[in-house]
JSON list of C-alpha atoms in Angstrom, two decimals:
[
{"chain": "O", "resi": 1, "resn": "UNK", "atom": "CA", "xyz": [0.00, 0.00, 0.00]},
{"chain": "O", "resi": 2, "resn": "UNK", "atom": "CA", "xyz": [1.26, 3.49, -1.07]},
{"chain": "O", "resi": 3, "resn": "UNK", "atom": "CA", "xyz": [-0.59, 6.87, 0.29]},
{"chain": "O", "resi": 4, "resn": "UNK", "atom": "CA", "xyz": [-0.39, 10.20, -0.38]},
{"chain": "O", "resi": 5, "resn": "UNK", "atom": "CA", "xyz": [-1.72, 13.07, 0.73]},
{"chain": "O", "resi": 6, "resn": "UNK", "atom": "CA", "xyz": [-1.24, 17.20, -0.73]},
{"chain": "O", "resi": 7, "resn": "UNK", "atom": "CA", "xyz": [1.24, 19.36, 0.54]},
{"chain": "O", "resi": 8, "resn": "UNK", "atom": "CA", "xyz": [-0.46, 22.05, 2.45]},
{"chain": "O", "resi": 9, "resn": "UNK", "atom": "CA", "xyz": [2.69, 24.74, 2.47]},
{"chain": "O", "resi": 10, "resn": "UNK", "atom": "CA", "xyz": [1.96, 25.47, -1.39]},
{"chain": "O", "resi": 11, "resn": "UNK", "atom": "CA", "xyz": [-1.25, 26.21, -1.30]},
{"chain": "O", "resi": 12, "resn": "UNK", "atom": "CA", "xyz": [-0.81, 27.98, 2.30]},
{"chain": "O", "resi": 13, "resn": "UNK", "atom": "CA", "xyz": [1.35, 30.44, 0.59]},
{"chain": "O", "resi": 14, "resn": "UNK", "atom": "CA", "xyz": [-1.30, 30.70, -2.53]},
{"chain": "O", "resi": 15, "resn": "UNK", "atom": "CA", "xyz": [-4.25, 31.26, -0.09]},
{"chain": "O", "resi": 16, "resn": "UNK", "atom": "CA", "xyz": [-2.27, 34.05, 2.33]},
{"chain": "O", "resi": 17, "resn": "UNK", "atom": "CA", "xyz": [-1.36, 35.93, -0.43]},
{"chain": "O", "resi": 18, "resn": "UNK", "atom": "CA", "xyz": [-4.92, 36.18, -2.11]},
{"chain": "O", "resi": 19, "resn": "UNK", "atom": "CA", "xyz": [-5.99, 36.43, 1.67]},
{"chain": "O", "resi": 20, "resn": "UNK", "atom": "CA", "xyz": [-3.54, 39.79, 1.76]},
{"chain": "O", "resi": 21, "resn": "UNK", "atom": "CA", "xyz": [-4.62, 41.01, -1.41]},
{"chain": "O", "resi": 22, "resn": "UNK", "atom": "CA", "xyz": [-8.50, 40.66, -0.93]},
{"chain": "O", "resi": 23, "resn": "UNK", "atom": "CA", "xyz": [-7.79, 42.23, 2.84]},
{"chain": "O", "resi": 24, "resn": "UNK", "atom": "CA", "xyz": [-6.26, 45.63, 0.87]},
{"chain": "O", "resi": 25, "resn": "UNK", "atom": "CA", "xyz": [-9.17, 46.00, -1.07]},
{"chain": "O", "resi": 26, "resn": "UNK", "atom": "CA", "xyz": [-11.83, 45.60, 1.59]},
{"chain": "O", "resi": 27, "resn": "UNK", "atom": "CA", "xyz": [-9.69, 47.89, 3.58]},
{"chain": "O", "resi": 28, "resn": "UNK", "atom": "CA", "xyz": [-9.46, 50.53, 1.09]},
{"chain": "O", "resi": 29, "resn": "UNK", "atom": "CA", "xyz": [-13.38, 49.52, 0.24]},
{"chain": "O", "resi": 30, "resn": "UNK", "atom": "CA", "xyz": [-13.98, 50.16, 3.84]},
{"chain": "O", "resi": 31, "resn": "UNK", "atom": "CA", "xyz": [-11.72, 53.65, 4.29]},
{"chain": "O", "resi": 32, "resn": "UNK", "atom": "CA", "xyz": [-12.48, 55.05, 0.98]},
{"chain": "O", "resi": 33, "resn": "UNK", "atom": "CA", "xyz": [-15.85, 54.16, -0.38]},
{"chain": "O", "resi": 34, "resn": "UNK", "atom": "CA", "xyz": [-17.42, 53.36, 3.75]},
{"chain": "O", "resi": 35, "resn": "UNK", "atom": "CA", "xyz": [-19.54, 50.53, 2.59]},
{"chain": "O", "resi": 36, "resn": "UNK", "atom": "CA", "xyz": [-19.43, 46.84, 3.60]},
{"chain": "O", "resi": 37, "resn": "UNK", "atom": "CA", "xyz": [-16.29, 45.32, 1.41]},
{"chain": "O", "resi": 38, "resn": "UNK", "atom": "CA", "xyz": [-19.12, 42.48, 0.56]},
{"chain": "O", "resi": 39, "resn": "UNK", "atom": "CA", "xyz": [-17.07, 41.10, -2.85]},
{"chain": "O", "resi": 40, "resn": "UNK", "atom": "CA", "xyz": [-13.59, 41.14, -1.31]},
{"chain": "O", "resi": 41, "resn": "UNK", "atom": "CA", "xyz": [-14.60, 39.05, 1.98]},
{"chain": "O", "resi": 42, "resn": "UNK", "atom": "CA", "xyz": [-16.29, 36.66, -0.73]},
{"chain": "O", "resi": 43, "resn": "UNK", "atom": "CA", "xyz": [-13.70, 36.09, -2.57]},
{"chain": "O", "resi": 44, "resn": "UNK", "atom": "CA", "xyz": [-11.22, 35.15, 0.76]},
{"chain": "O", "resi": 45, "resn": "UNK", "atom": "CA", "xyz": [-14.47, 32.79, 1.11]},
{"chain": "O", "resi": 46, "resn": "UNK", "atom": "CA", "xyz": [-13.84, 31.02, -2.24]},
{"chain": "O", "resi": 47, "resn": "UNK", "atom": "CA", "xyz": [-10.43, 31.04, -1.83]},
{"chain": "O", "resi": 48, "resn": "UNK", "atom": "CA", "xyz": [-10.20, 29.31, 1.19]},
{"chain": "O", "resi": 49, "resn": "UNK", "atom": "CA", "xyz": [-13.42, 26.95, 0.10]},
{"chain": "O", "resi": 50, "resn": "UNK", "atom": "CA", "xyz": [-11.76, 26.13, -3.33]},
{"chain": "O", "resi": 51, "resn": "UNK", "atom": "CA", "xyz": [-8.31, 25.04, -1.39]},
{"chain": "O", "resi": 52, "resn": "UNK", "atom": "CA", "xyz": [-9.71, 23.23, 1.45]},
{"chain": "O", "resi": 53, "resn": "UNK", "atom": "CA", "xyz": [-8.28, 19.83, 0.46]},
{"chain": "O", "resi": 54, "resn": "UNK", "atom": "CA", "xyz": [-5.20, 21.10, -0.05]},
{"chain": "O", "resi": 55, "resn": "UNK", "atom": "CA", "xyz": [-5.21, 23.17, 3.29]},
{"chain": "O", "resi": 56, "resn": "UNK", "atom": "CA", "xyz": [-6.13, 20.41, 5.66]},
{"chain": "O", "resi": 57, "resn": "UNK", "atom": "CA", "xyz": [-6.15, 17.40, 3.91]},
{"chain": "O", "resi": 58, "resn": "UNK", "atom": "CA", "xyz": [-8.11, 14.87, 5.86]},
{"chain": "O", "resi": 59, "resn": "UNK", "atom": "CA", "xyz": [-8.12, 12.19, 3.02]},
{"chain": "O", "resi": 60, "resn": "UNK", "atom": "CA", "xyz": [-4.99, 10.94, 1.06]},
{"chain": "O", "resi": 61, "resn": "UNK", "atom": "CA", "xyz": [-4.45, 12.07, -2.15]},
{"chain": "O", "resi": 62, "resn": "UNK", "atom": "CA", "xyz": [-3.70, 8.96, -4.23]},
{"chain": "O", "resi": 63, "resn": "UNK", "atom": "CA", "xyz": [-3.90, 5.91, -2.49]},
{"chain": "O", "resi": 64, "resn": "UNK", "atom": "CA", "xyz": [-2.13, 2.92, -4.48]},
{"chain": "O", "resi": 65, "resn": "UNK", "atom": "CA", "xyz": [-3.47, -0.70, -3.38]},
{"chain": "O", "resi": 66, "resn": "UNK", "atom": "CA", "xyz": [-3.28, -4.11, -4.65]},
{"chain": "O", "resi": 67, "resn": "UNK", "atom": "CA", "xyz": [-6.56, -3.64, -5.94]},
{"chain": "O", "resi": 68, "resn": "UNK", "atom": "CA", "xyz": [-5.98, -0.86, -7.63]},
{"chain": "O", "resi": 69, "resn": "UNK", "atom": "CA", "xyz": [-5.49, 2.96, -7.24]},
{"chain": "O", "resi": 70, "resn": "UNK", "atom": "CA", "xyz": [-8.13, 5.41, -5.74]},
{"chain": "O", "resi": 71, "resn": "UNK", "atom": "CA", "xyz": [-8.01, 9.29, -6.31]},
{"chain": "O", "resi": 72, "resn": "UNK", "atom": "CA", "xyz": [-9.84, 11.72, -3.56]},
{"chain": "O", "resi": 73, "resn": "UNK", "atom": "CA", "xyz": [-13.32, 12.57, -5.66]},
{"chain": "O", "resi": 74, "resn": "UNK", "atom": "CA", "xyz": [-13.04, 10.07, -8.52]},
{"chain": "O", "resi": 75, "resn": "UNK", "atom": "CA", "xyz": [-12.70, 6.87, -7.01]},
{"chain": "O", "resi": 76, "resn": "UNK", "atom": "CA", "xyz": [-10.92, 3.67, -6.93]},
{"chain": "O", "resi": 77, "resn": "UNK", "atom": "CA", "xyz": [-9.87, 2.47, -10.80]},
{"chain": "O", "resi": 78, "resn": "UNK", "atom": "CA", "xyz": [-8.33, -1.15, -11.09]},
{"chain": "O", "resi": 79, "resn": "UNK", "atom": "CA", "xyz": [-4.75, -1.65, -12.76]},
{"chain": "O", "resi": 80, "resn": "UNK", "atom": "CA", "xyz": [-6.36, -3.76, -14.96]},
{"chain": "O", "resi": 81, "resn": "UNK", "atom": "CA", "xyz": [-8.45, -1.14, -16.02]},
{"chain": "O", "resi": 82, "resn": "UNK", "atom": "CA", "xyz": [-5.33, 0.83, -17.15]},
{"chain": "O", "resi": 83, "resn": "UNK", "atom": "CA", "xyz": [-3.97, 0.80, -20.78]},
{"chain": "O", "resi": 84, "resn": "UNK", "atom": "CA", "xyz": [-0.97, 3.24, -21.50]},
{"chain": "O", "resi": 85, "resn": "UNK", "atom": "CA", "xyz": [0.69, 5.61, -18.84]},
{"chain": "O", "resi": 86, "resn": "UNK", "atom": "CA", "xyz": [3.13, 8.25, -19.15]},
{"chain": "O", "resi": 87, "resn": "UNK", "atom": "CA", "xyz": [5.43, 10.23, -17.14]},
{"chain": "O", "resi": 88, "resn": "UNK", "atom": "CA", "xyz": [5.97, 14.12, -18.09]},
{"chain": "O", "resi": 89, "resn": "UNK", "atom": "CA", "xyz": [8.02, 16.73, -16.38]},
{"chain": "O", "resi": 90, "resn": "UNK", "atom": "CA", "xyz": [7.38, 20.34, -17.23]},
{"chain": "O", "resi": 91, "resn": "UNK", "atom": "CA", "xyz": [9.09, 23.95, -16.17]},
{"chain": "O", "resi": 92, "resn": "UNK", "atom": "CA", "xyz": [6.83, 26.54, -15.52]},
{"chain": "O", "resi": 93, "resn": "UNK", "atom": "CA", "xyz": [9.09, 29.09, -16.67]},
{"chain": "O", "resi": 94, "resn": "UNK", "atom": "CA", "xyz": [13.17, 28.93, -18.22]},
{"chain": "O", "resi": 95, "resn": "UNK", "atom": "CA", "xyz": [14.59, 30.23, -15.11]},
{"chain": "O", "resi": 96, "resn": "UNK", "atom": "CA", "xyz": [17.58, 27.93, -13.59]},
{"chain": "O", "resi": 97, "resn": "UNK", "atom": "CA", "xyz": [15.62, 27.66, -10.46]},
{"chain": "O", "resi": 98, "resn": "UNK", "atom": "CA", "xyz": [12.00, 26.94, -11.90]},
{"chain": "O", "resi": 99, "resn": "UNK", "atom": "CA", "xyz": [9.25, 24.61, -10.36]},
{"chain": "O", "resi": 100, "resn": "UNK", "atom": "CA", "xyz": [9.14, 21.59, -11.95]},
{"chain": "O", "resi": 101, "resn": "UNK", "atom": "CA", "xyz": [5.62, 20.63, -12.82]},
{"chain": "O", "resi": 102, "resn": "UNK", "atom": "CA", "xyz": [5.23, 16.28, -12.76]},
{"chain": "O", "resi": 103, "resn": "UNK", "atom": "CA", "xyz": [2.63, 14.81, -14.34]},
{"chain": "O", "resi": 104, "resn": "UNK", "atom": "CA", "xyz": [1.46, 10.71, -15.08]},
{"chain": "O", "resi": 105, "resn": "UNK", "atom": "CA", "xyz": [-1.02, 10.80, -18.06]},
{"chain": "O", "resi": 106, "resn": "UNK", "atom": "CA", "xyz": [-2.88, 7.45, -17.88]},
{"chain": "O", "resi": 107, "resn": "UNK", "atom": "CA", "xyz": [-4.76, 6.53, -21.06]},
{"chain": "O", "resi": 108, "resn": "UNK", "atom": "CA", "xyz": [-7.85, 3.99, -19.56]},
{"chain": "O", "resi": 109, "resn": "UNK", "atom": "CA", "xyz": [-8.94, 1.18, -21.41]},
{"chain": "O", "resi": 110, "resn": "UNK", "atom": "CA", "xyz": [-12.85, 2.01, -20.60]},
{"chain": "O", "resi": 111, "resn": "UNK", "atom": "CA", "xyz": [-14.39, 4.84, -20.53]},
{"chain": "O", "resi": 112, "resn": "UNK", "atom": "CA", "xyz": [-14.27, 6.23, -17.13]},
{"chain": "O", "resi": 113, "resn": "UNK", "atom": "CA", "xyz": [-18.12, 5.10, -16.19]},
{"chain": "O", "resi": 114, "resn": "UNK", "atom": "CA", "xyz": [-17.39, 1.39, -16.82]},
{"chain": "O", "resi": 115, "resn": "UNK", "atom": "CA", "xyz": [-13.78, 1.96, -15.28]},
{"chain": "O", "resi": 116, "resn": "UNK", "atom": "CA", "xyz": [-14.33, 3.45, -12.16]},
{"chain": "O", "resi": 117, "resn": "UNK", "atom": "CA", "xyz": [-15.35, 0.30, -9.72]},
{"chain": "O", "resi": 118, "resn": "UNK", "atom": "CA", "xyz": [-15.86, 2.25, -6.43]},
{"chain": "O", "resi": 119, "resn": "UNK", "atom": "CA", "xyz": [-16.88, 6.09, -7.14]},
{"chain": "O", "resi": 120, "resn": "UNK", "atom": "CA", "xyz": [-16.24, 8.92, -4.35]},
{"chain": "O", "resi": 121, "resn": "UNK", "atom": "CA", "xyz": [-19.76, 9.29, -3.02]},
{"chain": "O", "resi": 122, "resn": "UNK", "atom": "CA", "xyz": [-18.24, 12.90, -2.16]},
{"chain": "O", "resi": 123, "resn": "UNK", "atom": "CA", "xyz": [-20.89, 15.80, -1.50]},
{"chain": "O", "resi": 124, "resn": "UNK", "atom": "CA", "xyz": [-22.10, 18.17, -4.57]},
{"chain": "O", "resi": 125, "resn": "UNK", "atom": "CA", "xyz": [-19.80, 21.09, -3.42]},
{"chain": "O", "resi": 126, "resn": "UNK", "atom": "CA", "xyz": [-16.43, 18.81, -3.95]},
{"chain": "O", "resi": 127, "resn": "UNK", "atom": "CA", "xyz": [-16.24, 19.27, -7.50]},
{"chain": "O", "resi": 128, "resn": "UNK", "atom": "CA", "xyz": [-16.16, 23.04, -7.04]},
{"chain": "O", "resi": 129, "resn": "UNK", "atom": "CA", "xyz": [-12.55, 22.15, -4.74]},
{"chain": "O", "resi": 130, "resn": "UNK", "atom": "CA", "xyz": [-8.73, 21.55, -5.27]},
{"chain": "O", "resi": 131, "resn": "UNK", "atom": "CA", "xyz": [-7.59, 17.86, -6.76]},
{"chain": "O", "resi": 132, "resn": "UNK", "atom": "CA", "xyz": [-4.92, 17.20, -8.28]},
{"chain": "O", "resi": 133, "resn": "UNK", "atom": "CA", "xyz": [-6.32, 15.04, -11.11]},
{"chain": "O", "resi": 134, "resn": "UNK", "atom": "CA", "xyz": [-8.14, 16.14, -14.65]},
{"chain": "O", "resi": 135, "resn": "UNK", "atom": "CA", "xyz": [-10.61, 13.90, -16.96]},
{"chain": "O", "resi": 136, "resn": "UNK", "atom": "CA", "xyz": [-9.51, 14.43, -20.49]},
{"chain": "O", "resi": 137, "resn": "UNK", "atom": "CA", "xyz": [-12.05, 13.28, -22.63]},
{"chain": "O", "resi": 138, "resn": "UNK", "atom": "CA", "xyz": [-13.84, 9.67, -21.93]},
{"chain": "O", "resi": 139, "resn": "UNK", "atom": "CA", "xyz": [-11.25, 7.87, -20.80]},
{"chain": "O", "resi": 140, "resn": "UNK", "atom": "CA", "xyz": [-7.60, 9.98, -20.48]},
{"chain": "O", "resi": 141, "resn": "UNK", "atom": "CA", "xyz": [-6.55, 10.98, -16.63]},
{"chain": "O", "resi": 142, "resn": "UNK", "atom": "CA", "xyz": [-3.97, 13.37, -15.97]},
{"chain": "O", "resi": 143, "resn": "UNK", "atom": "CA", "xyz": [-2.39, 13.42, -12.33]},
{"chain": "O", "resi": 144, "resn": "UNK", "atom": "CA", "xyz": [-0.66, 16.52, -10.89]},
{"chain": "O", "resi": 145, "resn": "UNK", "atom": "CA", "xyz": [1.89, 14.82, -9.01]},
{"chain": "O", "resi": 146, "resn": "UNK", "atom": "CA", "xyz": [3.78, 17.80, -7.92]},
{"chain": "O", "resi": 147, "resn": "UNK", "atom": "CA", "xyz": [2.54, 19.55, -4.69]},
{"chain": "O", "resi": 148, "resn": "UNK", "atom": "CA", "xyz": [2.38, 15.90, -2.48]},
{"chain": "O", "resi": 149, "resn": "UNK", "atom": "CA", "xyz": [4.08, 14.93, 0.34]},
{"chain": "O", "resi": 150, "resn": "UNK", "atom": "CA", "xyz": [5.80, 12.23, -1.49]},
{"chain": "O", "resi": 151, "resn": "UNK", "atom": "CA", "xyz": [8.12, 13.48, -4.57]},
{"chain": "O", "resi": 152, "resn": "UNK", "atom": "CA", "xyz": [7.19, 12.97, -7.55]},
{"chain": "O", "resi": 153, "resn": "UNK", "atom": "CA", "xyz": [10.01, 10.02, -8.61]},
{"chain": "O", "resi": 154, "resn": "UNK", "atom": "CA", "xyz": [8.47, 8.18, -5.08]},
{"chain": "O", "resi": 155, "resn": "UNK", "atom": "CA", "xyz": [4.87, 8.22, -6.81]},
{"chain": "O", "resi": 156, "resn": "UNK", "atom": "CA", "xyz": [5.96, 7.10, -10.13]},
{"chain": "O", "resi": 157, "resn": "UNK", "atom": "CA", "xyz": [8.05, 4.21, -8.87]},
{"chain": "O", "resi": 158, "resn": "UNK", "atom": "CA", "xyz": [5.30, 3.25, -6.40]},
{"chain": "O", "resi": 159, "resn": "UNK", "atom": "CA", "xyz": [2.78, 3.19, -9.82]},
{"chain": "O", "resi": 160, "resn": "UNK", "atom": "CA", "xyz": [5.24, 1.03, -11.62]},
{"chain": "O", "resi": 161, "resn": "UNK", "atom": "CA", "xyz": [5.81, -1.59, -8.47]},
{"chain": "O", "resi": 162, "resn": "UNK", "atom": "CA", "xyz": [1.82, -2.19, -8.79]},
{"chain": "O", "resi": 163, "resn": "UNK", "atom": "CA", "xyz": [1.89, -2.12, -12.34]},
{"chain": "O", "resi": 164, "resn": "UNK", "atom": "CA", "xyz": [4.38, -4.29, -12.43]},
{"chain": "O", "resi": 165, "resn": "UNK", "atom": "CA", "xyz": [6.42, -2.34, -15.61]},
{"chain": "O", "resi": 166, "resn": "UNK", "atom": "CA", "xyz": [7.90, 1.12, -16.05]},
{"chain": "O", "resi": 167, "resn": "UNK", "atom": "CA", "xyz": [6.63, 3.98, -17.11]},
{"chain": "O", "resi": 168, "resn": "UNK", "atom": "CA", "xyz": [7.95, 5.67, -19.65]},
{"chain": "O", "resi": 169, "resn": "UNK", "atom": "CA", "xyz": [9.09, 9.46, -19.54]},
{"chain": "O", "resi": 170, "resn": "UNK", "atom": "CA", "xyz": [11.82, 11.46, -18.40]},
{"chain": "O", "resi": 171, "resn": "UNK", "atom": "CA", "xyz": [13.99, 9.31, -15.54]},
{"chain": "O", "resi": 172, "resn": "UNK", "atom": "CA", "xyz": [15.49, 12.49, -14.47]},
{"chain": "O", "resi": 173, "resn": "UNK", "atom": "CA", "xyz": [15.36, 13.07, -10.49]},
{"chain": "O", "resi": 174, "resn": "UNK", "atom": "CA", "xyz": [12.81, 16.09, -9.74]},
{"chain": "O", "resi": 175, "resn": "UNK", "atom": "CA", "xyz": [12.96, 17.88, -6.35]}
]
């Protein structure tokens, strides 16, 4: 069993920043124009709503079983259920001391109804939140896995101990 869960400094930093910024406003709002600031204090509402799982994460991230893997809001997806997966590293910008973005694209054999054996029975309101995976069509899944405890190289080699083959990509150590 492998478990995951997301890196709360990252998005701490994100959401105190947006938290400062939104303050100003409704300060100035509040100084300048003497009204309620109303839109500013809802936006530090949806801020701290949308990053939530990333804040305080309660649940783990990716959880890798023998079973198969499960991803907090989609659900547990068998390996069997998996066709082609790929590894991808990405800069954000061409700085020397850039973030390195990881991601695993894995290409499903089934769509994503027949695949997905145990769906997150998540509230309404979840979809609106921070994950780190995207649905690309009917049966494509991208995974973010930069921003987890675990580094990136951990994940992948985890996902190619229960897969039982690597994964091909870029074999260069991220940080």
């Amino acid at each position: 069993m492998f478990i995951t869960k997301f890196d709360s400094r990252p998005a701490r930093a994100f959401v105190l920043a947006g938290i400062g910024l939104f303050g100003l406003v409704g300060l100035v709002s509040l100084t300048f124009l003497r009204t309620i600031p109303l839109v500013p204090l809802l936006c530090i509402a949806a801020l701290v709503f949308h990053f939530a799982p990333a804040l305080w994460p309660r649940k783990s991230a990716i959880d890798l079983r023998n079973e198969g893997f499960r991803l907090d809001g989609l659900g547990l997806i068998p390996w069997e259920a998996i066709g082609k997966v790929s590894y991808n590293e990405r800069q954000i910008n061409q700085n020397a001391k850039t973030r390195v973005v990881a991601l695993l694209e894995i290409e499903l054999i089934a769509t994503f109804d027949l695949a997905i054996v145990r769906p997150d029975a998540g509230s309404p309101w979840r979809r609106l939140q921070a994950r780190n995976w995207r649905k690309v069509g009917n049966n494509h899944l991208t995974i973010l896995l930069s921003g987890l405890t675990d580094r990136p190289r951990e994940i992948r080699q985890a996902f190619e101990v229960f897969l039982g083959s690597p994964i091909t990509g870029p074999r260069g150590l991220v940080v």
